[in-house]
Tab-separated table of C-alpha atoms and ligand atoms in Angstrom:
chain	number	residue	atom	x	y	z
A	54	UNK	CA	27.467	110.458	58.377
A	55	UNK	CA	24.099	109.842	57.291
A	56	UNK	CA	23.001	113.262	57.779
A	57	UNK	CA	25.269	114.721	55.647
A	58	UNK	CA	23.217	112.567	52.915
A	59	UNK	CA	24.800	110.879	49.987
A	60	UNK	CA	27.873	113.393	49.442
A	61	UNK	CA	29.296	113.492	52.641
A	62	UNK	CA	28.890	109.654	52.406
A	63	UNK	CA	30.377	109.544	49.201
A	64	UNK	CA	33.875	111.509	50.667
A	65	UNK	CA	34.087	109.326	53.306
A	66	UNK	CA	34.081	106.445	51.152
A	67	UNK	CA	36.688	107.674	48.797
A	68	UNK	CA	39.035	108.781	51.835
A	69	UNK	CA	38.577	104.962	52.696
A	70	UNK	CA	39.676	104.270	49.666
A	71	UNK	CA	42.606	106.405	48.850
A	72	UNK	CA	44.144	105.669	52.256
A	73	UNK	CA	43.885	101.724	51.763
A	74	UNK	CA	45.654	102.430	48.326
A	75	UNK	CA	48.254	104.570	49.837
A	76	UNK	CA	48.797	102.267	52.078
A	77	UNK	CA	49.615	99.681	49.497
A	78	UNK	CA	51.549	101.292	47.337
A	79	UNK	CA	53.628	102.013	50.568
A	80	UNK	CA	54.172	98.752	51.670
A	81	UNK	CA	54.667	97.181	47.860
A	82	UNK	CA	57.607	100.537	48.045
A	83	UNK	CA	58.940	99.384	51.680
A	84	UNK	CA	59.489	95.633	50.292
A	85	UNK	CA	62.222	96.904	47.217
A	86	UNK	CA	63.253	100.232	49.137
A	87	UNK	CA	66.493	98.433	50.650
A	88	UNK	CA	67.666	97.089	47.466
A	89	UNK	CA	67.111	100.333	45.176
A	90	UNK	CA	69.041	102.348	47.563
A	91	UNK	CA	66.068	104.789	48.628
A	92	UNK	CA	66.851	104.749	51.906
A	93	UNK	CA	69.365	106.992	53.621
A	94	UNK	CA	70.490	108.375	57.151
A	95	UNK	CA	70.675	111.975	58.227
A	96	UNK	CA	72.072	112.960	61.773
A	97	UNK	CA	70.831	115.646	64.228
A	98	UNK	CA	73.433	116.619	67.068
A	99	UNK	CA	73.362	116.212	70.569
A	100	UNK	CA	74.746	119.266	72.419
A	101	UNK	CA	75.827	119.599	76.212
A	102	UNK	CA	73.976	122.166	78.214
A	103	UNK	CA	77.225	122.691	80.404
A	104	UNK	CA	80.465	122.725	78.041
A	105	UNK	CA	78.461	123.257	74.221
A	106	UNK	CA	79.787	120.826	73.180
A	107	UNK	CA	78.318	117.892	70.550
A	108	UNK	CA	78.696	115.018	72.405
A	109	UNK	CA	76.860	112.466	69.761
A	110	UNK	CA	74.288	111.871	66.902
A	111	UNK	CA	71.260	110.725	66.172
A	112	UNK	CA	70.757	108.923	63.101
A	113	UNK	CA	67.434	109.416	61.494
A	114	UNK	CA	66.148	107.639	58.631
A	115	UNK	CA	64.387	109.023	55.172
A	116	UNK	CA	63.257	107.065	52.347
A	117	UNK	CA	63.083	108.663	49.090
A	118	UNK	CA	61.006	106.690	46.972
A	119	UNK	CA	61.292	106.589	43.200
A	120	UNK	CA	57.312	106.387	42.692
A	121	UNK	CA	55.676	108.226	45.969
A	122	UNK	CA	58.902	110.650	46.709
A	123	UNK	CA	59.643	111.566	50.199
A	124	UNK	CA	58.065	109.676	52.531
A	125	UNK	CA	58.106	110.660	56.261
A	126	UNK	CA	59.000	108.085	58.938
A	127	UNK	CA	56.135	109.051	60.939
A	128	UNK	CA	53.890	107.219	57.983
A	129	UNK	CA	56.215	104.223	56.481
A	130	UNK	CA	57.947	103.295	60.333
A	131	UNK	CA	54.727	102.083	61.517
A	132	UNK	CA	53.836	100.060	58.410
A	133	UNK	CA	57.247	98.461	58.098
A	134	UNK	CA	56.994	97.469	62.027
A	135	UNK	CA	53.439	95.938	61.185
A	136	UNK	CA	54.510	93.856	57.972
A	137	UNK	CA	57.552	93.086	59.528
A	138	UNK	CA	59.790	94.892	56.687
A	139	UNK	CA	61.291	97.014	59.794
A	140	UNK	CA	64.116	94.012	60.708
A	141	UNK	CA	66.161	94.277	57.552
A	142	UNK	CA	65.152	97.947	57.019
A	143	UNK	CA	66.590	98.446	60.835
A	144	UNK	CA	69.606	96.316	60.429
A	145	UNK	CA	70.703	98.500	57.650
A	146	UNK	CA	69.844	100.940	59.650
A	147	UNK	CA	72.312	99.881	62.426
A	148	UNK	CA	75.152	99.262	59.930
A	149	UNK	CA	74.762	102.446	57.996
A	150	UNK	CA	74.740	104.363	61.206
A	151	UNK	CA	78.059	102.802	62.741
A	152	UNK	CA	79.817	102.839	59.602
A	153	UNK	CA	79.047	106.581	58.837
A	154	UNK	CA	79.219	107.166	62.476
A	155	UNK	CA	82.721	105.912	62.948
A	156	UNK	CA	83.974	107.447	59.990
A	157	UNK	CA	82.708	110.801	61.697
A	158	UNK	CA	84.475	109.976	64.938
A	159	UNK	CA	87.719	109.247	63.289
A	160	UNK	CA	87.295	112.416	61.226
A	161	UNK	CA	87.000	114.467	64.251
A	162	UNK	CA	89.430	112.769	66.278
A	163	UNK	CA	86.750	112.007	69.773
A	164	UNK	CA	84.480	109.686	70.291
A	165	UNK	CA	81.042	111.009	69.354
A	166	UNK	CA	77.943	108.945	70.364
A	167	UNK	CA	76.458	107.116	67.780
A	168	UNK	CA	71.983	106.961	68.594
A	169	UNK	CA	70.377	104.695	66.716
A	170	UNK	CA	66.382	103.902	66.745
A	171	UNK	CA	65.245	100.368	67.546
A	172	UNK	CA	62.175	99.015	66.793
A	173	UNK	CA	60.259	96.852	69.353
A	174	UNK	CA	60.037	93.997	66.919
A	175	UNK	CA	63.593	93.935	66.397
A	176	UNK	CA	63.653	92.867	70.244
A	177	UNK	CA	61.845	89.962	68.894
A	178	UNK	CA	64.780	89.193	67.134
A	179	UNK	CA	66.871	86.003	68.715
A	180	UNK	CA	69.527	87.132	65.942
A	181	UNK	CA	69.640	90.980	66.880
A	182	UNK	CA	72.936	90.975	69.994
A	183	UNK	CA	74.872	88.643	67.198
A	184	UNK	CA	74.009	91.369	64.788
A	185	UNK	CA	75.153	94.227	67.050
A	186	UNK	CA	77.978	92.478	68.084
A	187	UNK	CA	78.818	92.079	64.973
A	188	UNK	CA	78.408	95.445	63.246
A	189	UNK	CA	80.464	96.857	66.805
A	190	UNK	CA	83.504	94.565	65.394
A	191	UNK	CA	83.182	95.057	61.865
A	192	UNK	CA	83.471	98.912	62.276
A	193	UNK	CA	85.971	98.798	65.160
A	194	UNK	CA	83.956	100.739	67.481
A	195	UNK	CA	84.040	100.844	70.920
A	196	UNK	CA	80.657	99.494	72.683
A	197	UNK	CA	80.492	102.704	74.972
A	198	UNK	CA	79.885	104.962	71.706
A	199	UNK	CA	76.867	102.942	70.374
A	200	UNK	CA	73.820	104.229	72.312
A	201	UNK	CA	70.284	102.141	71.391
A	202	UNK	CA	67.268	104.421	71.696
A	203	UNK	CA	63.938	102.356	72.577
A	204	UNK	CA	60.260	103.093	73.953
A	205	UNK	CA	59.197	102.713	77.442
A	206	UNK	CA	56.773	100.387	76.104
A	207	UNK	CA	59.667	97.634	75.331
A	208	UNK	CA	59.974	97.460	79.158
A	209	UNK	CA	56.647	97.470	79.916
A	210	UNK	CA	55.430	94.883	77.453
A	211	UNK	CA	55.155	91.650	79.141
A	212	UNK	CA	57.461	90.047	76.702
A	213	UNK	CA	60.223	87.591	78.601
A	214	UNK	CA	62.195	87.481	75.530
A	215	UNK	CA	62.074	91.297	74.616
A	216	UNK	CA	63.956	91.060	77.961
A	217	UNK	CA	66.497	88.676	77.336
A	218	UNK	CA	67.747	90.116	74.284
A	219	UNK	CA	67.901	94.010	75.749
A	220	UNK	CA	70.199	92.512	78.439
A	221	UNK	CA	72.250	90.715	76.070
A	222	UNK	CA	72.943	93.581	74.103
A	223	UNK	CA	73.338	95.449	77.068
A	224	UNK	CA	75.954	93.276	78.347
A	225	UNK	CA	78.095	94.141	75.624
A	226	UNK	CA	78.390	97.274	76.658
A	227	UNK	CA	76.063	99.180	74.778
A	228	UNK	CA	74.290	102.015	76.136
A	229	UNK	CA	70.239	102.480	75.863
A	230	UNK	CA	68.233	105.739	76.207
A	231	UNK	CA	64.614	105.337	77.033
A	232	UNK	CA	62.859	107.657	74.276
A	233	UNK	CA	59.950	110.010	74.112
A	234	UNK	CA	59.950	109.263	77.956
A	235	UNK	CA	56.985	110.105	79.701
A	236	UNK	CA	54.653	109.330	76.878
A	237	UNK	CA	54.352	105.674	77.605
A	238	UNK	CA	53.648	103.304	80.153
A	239	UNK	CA	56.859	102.546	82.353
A	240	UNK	CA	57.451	103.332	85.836
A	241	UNK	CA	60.343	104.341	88.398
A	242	UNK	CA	60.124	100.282	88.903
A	243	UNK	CA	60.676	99.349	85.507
A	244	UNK	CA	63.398	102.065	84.661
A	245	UNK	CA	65.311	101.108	87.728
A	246	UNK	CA	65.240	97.318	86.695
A	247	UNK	CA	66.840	97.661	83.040
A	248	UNK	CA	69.202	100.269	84.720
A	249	UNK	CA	69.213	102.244	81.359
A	250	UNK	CA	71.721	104.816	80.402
A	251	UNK	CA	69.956	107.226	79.803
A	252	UNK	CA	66.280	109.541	79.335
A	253	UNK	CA	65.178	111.107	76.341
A	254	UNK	CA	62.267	114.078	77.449
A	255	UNK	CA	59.785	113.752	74.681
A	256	UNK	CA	59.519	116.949	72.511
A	257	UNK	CA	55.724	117.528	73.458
A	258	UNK	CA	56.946	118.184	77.030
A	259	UNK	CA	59.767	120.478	75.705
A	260	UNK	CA	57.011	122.405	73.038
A	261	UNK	CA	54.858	122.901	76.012
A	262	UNK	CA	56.923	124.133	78.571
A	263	UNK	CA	56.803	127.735	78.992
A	264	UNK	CA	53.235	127.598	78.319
A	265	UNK	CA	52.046	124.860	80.247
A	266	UNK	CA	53.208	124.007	83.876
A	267	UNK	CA	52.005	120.486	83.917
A	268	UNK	CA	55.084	120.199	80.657
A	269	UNK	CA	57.115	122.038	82.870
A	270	UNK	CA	56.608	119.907	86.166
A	271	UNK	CA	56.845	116.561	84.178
A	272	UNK	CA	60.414	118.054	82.436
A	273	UNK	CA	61.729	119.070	86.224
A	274	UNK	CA	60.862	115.902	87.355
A	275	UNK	CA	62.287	113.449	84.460
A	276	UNK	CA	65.613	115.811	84.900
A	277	UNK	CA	65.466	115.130	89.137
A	278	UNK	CA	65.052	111.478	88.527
A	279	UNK	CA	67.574	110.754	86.377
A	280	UNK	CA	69.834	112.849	88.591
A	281	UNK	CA	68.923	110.731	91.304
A	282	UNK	CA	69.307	107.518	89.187
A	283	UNK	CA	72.922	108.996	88.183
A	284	UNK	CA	71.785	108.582	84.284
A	285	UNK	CA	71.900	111.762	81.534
A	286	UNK	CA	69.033	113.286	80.628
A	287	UNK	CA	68.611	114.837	76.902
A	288	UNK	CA	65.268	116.855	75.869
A	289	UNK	CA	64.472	116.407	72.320
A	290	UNK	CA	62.535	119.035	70.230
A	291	UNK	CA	64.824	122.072	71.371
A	292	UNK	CA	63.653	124.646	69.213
A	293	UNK	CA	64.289	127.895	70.989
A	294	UNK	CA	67.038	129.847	73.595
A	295	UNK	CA	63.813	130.331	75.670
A	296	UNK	CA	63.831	126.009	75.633
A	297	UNK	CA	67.855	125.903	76.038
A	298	UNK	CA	67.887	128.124	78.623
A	299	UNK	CA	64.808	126.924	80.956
A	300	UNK	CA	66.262	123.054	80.425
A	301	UNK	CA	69.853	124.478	81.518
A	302	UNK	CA	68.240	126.276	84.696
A	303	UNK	CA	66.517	123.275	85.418
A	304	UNK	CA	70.119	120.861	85.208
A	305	UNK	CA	69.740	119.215	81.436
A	306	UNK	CA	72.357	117.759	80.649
A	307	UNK	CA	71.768	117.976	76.911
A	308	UNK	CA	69.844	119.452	74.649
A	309	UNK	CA	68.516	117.961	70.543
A	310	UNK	CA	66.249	119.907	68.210
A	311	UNK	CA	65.872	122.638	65.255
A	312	UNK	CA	67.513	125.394	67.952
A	313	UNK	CA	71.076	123.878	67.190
A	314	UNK	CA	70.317	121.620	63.867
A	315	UNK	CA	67.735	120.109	61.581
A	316	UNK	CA	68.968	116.483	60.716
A	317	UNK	CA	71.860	116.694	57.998
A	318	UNK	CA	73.424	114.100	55.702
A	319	UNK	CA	76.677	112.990	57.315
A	320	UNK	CA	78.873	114.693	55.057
A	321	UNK	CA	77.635	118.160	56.888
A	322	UNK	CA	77.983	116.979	60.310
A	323	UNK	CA	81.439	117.607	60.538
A	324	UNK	CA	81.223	121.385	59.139
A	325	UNK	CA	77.896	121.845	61.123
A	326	UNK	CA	79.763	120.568	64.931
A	327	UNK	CA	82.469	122.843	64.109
A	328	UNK	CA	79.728	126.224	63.510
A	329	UNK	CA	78.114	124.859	67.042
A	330	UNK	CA	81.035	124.735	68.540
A	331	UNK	CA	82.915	128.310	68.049
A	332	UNK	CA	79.471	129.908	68.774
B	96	C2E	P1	62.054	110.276	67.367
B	96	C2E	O1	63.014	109.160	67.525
B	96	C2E	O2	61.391	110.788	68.583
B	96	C2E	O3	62.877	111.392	66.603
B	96	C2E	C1	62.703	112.771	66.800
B	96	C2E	C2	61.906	113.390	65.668
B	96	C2E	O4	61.765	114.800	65.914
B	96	C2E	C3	62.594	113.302	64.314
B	96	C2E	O5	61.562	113.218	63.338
B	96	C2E	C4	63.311	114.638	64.215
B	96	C2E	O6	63.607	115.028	62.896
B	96	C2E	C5	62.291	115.548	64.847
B	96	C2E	N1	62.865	116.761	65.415
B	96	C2E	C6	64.152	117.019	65.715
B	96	C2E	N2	64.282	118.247	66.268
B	96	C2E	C7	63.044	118.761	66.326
B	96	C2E	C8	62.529	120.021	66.801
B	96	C2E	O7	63.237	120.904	67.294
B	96	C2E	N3	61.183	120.192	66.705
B	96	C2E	C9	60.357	119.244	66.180
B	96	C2E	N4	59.060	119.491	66.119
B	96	C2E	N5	60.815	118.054	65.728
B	96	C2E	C10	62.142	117.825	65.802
B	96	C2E	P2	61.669	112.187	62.136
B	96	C2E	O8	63.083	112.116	61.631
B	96	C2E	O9	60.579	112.535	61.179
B	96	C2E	O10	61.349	110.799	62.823
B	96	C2E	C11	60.093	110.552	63.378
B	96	C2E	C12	60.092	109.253	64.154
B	96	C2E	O11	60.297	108.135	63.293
B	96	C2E	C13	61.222	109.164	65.176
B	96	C2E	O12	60.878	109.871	66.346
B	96	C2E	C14	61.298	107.683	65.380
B	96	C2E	O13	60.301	107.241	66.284
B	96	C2E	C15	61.001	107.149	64.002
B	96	C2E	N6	62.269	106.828	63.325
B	96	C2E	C16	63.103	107.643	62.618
B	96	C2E	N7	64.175	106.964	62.165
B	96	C2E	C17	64.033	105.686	62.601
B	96	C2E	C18	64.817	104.474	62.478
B	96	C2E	O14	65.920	104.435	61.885
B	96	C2E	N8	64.312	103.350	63.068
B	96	C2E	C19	63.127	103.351	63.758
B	96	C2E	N9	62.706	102.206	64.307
B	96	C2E	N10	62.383	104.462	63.920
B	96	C2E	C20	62.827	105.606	63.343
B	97	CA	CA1	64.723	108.754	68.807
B	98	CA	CA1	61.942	110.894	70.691
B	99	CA	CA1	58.774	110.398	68.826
């Protein structure tokens, strides 16, 4: 720093700057985003490697805000989980996604999984199985079709209570994906514990792939142990027929990403399974 003398100081103090204010301005946003409606869901399909077929949805959320536009969830998700603004943002979240996901299912006659992103500090939540429960009941939909995707790091983090609630809302019959697995912490020991449903192969393992064979030996291996844990396996980040194919030769069960769909506003989903599914 100091040898770029009193400019390149100067910058540097200014980025400070501007990035504390941004960072402001998005957490005064996060605090009145719920009730000015500038939050929304979009959905990304989940397709079978074997039949084609969609077999669920995830539901993604975007916040539009009136004064800083579209903001991605890669920025505001990580502020709202540190202020705390993430448990109402994430129980509307959960509400909006069975509501509109129901709606779909009844629309196209099959029960579509719904995949909704939790938070670890809505595991801190004493209130959060009452609140699933709840939502489940309110919506009339079955447990089996609501499928809670979480980080590794839930499991791994030494939290007691963390644990207690995951099994409560597991023992409603729930399902829960572990996802951008292989990026975190966990370990055969932990996944085999919490018996989860299901592994989601992060999308840096999927980009890398053909290129790399370290990405390629991790994605054959997540695929072989949840084969040998008799859970589904879904690679995210799907972007090519080069990607479709190789996860298909390897066993994949399913496949997310740009390849088949961006994320699209509910009303396209059931226009957009119908295009996946005659080609
Ligand atoms: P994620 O759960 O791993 O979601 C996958 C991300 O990859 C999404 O980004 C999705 O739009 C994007 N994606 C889908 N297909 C492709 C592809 O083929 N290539 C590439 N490069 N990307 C693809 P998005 O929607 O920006 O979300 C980013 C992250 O924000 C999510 O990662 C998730 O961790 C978090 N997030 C999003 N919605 C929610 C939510 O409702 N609650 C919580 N707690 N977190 C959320
Ligand atoms: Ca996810
Ligand atoms: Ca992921
Ligand atoms: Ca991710």
């Amino acid at each position: 720093m100091k040898s770029e003398g009193r400019n390149g100081y100067q910058t540097f103090t200014d980025d400070m700057a501007s990035a504390s204010t941004r960072k402001r301005q998005l957490e005064a946003g996060l605090n009145h985003a719920l009730t000015l409606n500038e939050m929304e869901l979009v959905y990304q399909p989940q397709i079978s490697l074997k039949s084609g077929r969609v077999t669920g949805v995830e539901a993604l959320l975007r916040w539009r805000s009136g004064k800083l536009g579209l903001v991605a969830p890669n920025e505001f998700i990580p502020l709202a989980e540190e202020s705390g603004m993430i448990v109402p943002i994430g129980e509307w979240v959960l509400k909006t996604a069975c509501r509109e996901g129901r709606a779909l299912q009844l629309e196209m006659g099959r029960a579509l999984t719904i995949a909704v992103n939790i938070s670890p500090r809505q595991f801190q939540q004493d209130a959060l199985p009452k609140t699933v429960r709840e939502t489940l009941e309110e919506n009339e939909l079955d447990p089996a079709s609501l499928e809670l995707e979480i980080t590794e790091n839930i499991l791994v983090s030494d939290s007691p209570k963390a644990m207690t609630i995951l099994e409560k809302v597991r023992s409603l019959g729930v399902r829960v994906a572990i996802d951008d697995f292989g990026t975190g912490f966990s370990s055969m020991s932990y996944i085999m514990r919490f018996r989860v449903d299901r592994l989601k192969i992060d999308q840096s393992f999927v980009r890398d792939m053909a290129v790399n064979e370290d990405s390629l030996a991790v994605t054959s291996a997540v695929i072989a142990l949840a084969a040998g844990l008799h859970i589904t396996v879904v690679a995210e980040g799907v972007e090519s027929e080069a990607h479709r194919d190789l996860l298909a030769s390897k066993g994949c069960d399913e496949a997310q990403g740009y390849f088949y769909s961006a994320p699209v506003p509910i009303e396209r989903m059931r226009e957009l399974i119908r295009g996946l599914e005659v080609s």
